Coordinates of C-alpha atoms in Angstrom, one line a residue:
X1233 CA 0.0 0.0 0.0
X1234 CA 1.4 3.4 -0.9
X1235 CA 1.7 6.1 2.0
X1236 CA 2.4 9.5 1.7
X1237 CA 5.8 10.8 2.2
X1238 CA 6.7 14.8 2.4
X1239 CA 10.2 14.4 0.0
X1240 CA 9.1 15.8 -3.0
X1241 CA 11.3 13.5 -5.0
X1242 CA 9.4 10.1 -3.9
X1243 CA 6.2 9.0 -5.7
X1244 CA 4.9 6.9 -3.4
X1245 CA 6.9 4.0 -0.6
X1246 CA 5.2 0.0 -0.5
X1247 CA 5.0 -1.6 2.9
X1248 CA 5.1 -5.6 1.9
X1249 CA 3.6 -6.6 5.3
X1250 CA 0.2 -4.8 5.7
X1251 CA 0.5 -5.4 9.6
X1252 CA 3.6 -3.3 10.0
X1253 CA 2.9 0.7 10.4
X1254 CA 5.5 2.9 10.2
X1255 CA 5.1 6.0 11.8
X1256 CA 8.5 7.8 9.8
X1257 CA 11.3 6.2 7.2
X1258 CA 14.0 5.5 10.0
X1259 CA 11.7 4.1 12.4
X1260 CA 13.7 0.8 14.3
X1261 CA 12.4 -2.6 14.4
X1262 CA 13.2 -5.2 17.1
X1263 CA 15.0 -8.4 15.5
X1264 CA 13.4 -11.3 16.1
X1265 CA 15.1 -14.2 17.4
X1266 CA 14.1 -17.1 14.9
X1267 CA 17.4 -17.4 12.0
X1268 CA 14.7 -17.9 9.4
X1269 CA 12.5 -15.0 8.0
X1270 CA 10.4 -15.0 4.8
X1271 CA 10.0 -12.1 2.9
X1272 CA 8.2 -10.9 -0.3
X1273 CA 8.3 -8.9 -3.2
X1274 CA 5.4 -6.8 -4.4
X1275 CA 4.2 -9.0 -6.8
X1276 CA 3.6 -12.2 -5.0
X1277 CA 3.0 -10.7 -1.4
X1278 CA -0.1 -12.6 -1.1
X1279 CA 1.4 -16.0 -1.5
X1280 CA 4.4 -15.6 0.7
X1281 CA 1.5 -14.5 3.3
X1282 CA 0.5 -17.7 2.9
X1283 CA 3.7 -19.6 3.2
X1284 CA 4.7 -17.3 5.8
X1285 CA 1.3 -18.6 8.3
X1286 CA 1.8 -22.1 6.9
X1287 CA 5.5 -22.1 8.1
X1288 CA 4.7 -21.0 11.6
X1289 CA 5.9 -17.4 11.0
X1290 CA 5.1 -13.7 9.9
X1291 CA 5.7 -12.4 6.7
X1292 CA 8.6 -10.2 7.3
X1293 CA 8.8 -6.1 6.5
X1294 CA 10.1 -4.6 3.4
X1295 CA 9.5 -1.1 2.1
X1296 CA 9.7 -0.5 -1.6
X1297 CA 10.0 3.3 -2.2
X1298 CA 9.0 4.1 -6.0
X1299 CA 10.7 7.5 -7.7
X1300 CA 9.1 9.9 -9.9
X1301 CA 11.2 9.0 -12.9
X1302 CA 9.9 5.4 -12.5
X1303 CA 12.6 3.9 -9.9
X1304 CA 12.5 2.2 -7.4
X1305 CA 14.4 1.3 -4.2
X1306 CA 13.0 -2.1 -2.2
X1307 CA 14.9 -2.4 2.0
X1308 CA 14.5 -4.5 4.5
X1309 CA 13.2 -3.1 7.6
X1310 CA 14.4 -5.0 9.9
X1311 CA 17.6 -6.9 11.2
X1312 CA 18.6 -9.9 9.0
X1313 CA 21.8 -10.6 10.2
X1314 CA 23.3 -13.9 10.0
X1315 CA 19.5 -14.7 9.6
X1316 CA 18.5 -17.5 6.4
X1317 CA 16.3 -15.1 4.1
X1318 CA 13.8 -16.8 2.1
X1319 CA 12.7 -14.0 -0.6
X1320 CA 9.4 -15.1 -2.7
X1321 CA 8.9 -13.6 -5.6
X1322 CA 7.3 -14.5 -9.5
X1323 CA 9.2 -13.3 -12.5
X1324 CA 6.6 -12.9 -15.4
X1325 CA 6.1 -9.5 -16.2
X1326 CA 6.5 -6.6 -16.0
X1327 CA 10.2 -7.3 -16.1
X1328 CA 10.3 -4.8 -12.9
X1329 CA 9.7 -8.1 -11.3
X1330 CA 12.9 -10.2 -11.8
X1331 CA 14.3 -6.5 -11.3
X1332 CA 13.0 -6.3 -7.8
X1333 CA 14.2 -9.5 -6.8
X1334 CA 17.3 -8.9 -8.0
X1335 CA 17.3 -5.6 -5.5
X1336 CA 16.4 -7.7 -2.4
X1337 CA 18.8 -10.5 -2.8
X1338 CA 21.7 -7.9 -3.2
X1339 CA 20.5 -5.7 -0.6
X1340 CA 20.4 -9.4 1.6
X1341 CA 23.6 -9.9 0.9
X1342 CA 25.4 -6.5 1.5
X1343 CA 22.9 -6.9 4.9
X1344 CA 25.3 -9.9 6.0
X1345 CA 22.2 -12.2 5.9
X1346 CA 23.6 -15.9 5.9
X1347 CA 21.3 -17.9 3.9
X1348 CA 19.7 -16.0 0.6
X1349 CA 17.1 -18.2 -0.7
X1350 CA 14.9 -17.1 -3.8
X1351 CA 12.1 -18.6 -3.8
X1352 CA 10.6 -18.4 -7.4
X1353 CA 6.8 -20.0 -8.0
X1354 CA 6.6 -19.1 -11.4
X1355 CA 9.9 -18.6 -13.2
X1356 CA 9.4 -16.2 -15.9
X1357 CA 11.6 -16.5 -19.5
X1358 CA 11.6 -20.4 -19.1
X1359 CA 10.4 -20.7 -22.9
X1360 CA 13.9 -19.5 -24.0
X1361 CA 16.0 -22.2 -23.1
X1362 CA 17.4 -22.6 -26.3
X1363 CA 18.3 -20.6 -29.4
X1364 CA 15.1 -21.6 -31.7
X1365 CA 16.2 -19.5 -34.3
X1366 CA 19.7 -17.4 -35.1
X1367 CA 20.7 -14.4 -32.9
X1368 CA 18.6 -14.8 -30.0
X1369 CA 19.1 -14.6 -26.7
X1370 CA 18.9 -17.6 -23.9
X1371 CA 17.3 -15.4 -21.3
X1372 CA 16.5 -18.7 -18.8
X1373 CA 20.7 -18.7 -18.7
X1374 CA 20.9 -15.3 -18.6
X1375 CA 18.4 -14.9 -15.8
X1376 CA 20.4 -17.7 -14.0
X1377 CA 23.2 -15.3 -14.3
X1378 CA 21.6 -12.8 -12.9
X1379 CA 20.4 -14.6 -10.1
X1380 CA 23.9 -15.6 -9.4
X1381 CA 25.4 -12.2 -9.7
X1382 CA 23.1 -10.6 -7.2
X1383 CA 24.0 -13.5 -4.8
X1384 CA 21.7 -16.0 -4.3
X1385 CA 22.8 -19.3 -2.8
X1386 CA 19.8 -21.5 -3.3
X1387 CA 16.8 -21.0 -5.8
X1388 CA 13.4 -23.2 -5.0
X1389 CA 10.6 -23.3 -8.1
X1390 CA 8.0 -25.4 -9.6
X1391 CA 7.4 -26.7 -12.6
X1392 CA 9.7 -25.8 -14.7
X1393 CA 9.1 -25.6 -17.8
X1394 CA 12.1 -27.7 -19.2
X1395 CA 14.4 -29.3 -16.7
X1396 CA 17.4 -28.6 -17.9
X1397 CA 16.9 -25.3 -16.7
X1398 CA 18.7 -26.0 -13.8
X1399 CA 21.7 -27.1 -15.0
X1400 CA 21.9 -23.2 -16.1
X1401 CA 22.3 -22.8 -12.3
X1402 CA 25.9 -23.2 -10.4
X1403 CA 24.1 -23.4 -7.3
X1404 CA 21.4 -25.9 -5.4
X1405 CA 18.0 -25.5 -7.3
X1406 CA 14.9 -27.3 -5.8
X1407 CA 12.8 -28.0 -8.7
X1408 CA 9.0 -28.9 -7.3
X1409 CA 6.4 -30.7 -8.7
X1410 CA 2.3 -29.7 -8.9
X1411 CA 1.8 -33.1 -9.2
X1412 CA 2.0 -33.6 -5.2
X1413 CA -1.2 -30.9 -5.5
X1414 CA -3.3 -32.0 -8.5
X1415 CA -2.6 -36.0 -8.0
X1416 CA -4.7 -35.6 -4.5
X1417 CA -7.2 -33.6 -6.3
X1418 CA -7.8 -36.0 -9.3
X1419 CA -8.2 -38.6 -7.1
X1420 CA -10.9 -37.3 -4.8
X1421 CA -12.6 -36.7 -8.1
X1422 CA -13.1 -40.4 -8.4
X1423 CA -13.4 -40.3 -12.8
X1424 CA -15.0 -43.5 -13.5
X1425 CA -12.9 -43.8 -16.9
X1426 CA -10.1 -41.1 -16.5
X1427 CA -7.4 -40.9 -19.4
X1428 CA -4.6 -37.9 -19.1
X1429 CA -4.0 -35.6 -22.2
X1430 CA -0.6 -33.2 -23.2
X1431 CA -2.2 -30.9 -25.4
X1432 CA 1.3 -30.9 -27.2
X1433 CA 4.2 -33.7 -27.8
X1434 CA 6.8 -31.3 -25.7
X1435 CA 4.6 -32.5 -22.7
X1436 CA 4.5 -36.1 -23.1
X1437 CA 6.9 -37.0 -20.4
X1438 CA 4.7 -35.0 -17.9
X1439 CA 1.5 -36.7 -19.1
X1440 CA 3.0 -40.0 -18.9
X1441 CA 4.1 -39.1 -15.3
X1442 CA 0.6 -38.5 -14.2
X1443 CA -0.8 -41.7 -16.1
X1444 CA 1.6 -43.9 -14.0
X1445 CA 0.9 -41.9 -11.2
X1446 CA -3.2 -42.5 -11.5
X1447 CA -2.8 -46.1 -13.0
X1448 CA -4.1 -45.2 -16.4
X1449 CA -3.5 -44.2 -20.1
X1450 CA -2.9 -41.2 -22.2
X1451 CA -3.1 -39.4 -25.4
X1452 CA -1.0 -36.8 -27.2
X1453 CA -2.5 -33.9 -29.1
X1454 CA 0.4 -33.2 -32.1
X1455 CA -0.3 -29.6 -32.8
X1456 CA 1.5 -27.0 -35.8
X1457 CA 2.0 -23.4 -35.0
X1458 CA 1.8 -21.2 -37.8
X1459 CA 3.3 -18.2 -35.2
X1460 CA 4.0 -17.8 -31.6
X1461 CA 0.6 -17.5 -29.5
X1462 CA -1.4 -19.0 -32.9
X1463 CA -1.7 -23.2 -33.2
X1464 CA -2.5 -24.2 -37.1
X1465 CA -3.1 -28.0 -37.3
X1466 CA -3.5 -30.2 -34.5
X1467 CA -4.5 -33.7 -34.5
X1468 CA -5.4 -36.2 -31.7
X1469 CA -2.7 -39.4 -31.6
X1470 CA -5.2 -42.1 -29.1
X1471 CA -8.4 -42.9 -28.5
X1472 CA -10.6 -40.8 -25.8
X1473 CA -14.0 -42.7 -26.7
X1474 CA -16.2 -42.8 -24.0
X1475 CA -13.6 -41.5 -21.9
X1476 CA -13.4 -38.9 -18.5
X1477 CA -10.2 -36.4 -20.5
X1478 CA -7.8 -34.4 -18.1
X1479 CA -5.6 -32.0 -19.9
X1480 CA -1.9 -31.8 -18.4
X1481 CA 0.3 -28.7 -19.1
X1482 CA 2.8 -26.4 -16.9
X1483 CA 2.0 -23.1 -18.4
X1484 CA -1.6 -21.6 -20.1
X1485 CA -0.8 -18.4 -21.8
X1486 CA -3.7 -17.5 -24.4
X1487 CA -5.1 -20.7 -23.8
X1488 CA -5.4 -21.2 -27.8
X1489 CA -3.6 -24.9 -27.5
X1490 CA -5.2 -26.0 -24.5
X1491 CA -8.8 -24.8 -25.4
X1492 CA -8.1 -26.3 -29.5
X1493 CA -7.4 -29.7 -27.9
X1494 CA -10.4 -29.3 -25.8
X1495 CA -12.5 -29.0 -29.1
X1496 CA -11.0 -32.0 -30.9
X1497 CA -10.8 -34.3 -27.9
X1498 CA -14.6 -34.0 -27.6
X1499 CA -15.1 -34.4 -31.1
X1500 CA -13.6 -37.5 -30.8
X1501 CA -16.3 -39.1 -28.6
X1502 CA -14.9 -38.2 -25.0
X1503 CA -17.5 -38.3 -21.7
X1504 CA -15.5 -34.9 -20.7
X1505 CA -12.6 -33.0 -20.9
X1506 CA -11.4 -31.0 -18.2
X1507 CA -7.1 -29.3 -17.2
X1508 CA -4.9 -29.1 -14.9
X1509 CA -2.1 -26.2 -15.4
X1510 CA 0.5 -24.8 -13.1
X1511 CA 0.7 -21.5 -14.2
X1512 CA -1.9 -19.5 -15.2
X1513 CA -0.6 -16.5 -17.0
X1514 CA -3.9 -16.0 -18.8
X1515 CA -2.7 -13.4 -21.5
X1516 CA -5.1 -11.3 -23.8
X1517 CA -8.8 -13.2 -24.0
X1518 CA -7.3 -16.3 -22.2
X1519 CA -10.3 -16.9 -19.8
X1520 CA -13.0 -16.0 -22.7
X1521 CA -11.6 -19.1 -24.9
X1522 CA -11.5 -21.1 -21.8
X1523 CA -15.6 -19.9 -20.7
X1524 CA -16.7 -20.8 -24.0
X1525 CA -14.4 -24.3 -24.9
X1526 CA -16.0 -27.7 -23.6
X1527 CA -14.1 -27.8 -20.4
X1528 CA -15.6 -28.6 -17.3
X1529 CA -13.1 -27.2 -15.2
X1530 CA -10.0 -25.7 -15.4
X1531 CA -7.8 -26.2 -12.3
X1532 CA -4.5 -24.0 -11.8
X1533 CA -2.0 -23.2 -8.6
X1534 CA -1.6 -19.8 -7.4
X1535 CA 1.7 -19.4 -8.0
X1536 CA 0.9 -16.3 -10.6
X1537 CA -2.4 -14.0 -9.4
X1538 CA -5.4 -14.1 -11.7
X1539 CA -6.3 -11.2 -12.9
X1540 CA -10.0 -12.5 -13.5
X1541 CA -12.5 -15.0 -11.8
X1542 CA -14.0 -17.3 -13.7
X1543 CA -16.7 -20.3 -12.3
X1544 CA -14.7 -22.7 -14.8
X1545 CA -11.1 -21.8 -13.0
X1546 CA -10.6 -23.3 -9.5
X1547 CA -7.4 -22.3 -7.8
X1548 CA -5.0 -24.7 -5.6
X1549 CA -2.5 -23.3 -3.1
X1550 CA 1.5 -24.0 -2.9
X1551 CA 1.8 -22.2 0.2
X1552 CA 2.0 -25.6 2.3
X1553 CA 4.0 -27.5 -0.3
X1554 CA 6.7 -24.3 0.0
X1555 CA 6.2 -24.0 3.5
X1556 CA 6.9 -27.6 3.8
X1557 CA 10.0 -27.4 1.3
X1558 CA 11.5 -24.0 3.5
X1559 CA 11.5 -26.6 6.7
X1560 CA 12.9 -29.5 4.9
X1561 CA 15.8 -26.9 3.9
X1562 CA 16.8 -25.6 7.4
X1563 CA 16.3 -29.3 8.7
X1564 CA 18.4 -31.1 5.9
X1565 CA 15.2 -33.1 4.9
X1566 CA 15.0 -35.0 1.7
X1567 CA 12.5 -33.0 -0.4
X1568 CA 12.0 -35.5 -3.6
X1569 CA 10.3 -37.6 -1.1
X1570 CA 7.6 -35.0 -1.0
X1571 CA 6.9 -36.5 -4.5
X1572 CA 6.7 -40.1 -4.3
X1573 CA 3.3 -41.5 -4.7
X1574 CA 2.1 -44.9 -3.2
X1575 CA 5.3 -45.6 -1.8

C-alpha cells in the first residue's frame, strides 16, 4: 500500500507486510530471534502470506520506495543478520519483477544475511531455453546469471518448464512438482474412466508421469504453430472414446492450444474434458476461450495471481508445499520424497 511521504522527489513508498505501520522512514524494528524469516516482493506478497502462516511465522517487512522518474528502491526493515532469508517472488512480467528481486537478494547480501534463498513459483523466461532460431538470446541462462550475480545461494521453483533449466544454475536448485497438488485432487474426483491428455508432444513426459501416477492411459495432441501465441493444425494421436479427459500442461498463456485440444478431444467421442495447469498467465482473452471451450473445469496453482475469476477456474495453493520445502531446507530433509506417490 502506498503512503504519503513529504520528500518531493518520492512517488509513493510499498510496505510488503500490511500489519507493519510505520510512523517515519528510520523508524527501528526489534529483531526477532528465529534465524529464518520469509519475505516478499510486491508481486507475490499474497502467497508468501501464505507460506509465511503455513510455516509457523510472519511475513517479514520490506519497504519498496517508488521515484518519480519510475525507480524504485525495495529495503529490508528490519535486522537480518546472520539470519537464512527466504525471498518469494514470480518473475513474469513486468520485467520490474525479476528487477526487484534482483534488489532484495543484493541488498540481503550487503545486509550480511547468511542464507539467501529465492524462492521463485513461477519462473518467468523459461520458454527461452534454447536458441530456436539465429541471434537470440537464452534469457532462462541469462536470468540464472543474474540470479547468481546478485548473490543467491539456493533458488526453489516449480514446474519448470524444461528441466534442464537447472543445469543453467551453479548453485542448489529445488525443482518442485504440482503433481504432489493435482494428484490428490484428481483422485478425490473419483473419474470413472479417467485418461490424461498433453495438449502438445513437448509434454508427453509429464503426461506419462501423471498416467503412471493414477494407474491409467494417455493421449497426445500433435499440434503446428503457424506463429507464436497461434496453433494451425493439430490432430489427436489415441483414442478418448467414452472417456473422462484431463488436460496436463505447466503453463496456459492464451489458452489457444489448451482450449483447441479441448474441441478436438470432444469431437472424438470423449464423456468430458477438463485441465490441470500450473501456471496461469492467462494473457489477452485467455479466460474467454477457456468460458466458451467444452471444459468442465480448469484447475490451476496460485503461484501467478489471476487477474480474473472465472466459475470454470478453480485455484489450488502451494503455500504448504513451500512452506513444507522451506522446513525441509533448514532441517536437511530429503524434499523428492515429497513427490513419491504410493510408496
Amino acid at each position: 500500500m502506498p503512503i504519503a511521504n513529504s520528500e518531493k522527489h518520492l512517488a509513493s513508498i510499498w510496505i510488503i507486510n500490511p500489519n507493519t505501520v510505520i510512523s517515519h522512514r528510520f523508524q527501528t524494528f526489534p529483531s526477532m530471534p528465529n534465524k529464518v524469516k520469509i519475505f516478499s516482493g510486491r508481486t507475490t506478497q499474497y502467497l508468501a502470506e501464505k507460506i509465511a502462516q503455513s510455516y509457523g511465522t510472519e511475513l517479514g517487512t520490506v519497504v519498496v520506495t517508488d521515484f518519480c522518474d519510475g525507480e524504485f528502491q525495495p529495503s529490508f526493515e528490519e535486522n537480518i543478520r546472520g539470519n537464512d532469508i527466504f525471498i518469494v517472488q514470480s518473475t513474469f512480467a513486468p520485467a520490474s519483477n525479476l528487477l526487484e528481486l534482483l534488489m532484495l537478494i543484493d541488498a540481503a547480501r550487503r545486509a550480511s544475511a547468511r542464507n539467501i534463498i529465492a524462492v521463485i513459483p513461477y519462473f518467468g523466461f523459461a520458454r527461452q531455453d534454447r536458441k530456436d532460431k539465429p541471434r537470440v538470446s537464452i534469457a532462462a541462462k541469462l536470468m540464472a546469471n543474474l540470479l547468481s550475480t546478485a548473490g543467491v545461494q539456493r533458488i526453489i521453483t516449480i514446474d519448470l518448464h524444461a528441466d534442464q533449466i537447472q543445469g543453467f544454475f551453479d548453485v542448489p536448485v529445488d525443482h518442485l512438482f504440482a503433481s504432489s497438488i493435482f494428484v490428490p485432487y484428481l483422485k478425490k474426483l473419483g473419474l470413472p474412466n479417467l485418461t490424461m491428455a498433453s495438449p502438445d508432444t513437448g509434454g508427453t513426459r509429464r503426461v506419462g508421469t501423471y498416467a503412471k501416477f493414477l494407474g491409467t492411459d494417455f493421449v497426445i495432441c500433435y499440434k503446428q504453430r503457424n506463429k507464436p501465441n497461434e496453433v494451425g493444425k493439430m490432430a489427436l494421436v489415441g483414442d478418448v472414446t467414452g472417456r473422462d479427459v484431463v488436460l496436463v500442461d505447466d503453463i496456459v498463456d492464451t489458452a489457444g492450444t489448451l482450449t483447441k485440444a479441448a474441441n478436438i478431444i470432444m469431437e472424438n467421442g470423449a464423456s468430458s474434458v477438463r485441465a490441470i495447469c500450473t501456471h496461469p498467465l492467462f494473457s489477452n482473452n485467455a479466460m474467454e476461450k477457456i468460458e466458451k471451450s467444452p471444459l468442465v473445469e480448469m484447475v490451476v496453482t496460485d503461484t501467478i495471481p489471476l487477474k480474473k475469476k472465472s466459475a470454470k477456474v478453480k485455484v489450488l495453493s502451494t503455500a504448504s508445499l513451500f512452506a513444507e520445502v522451506i522446513k525441509r531446507v533448514e532441517s536437511h530433509e530429503s524434499i523428492s520424497s515429497l513427490f513419491k506417490f504410493g510408496e
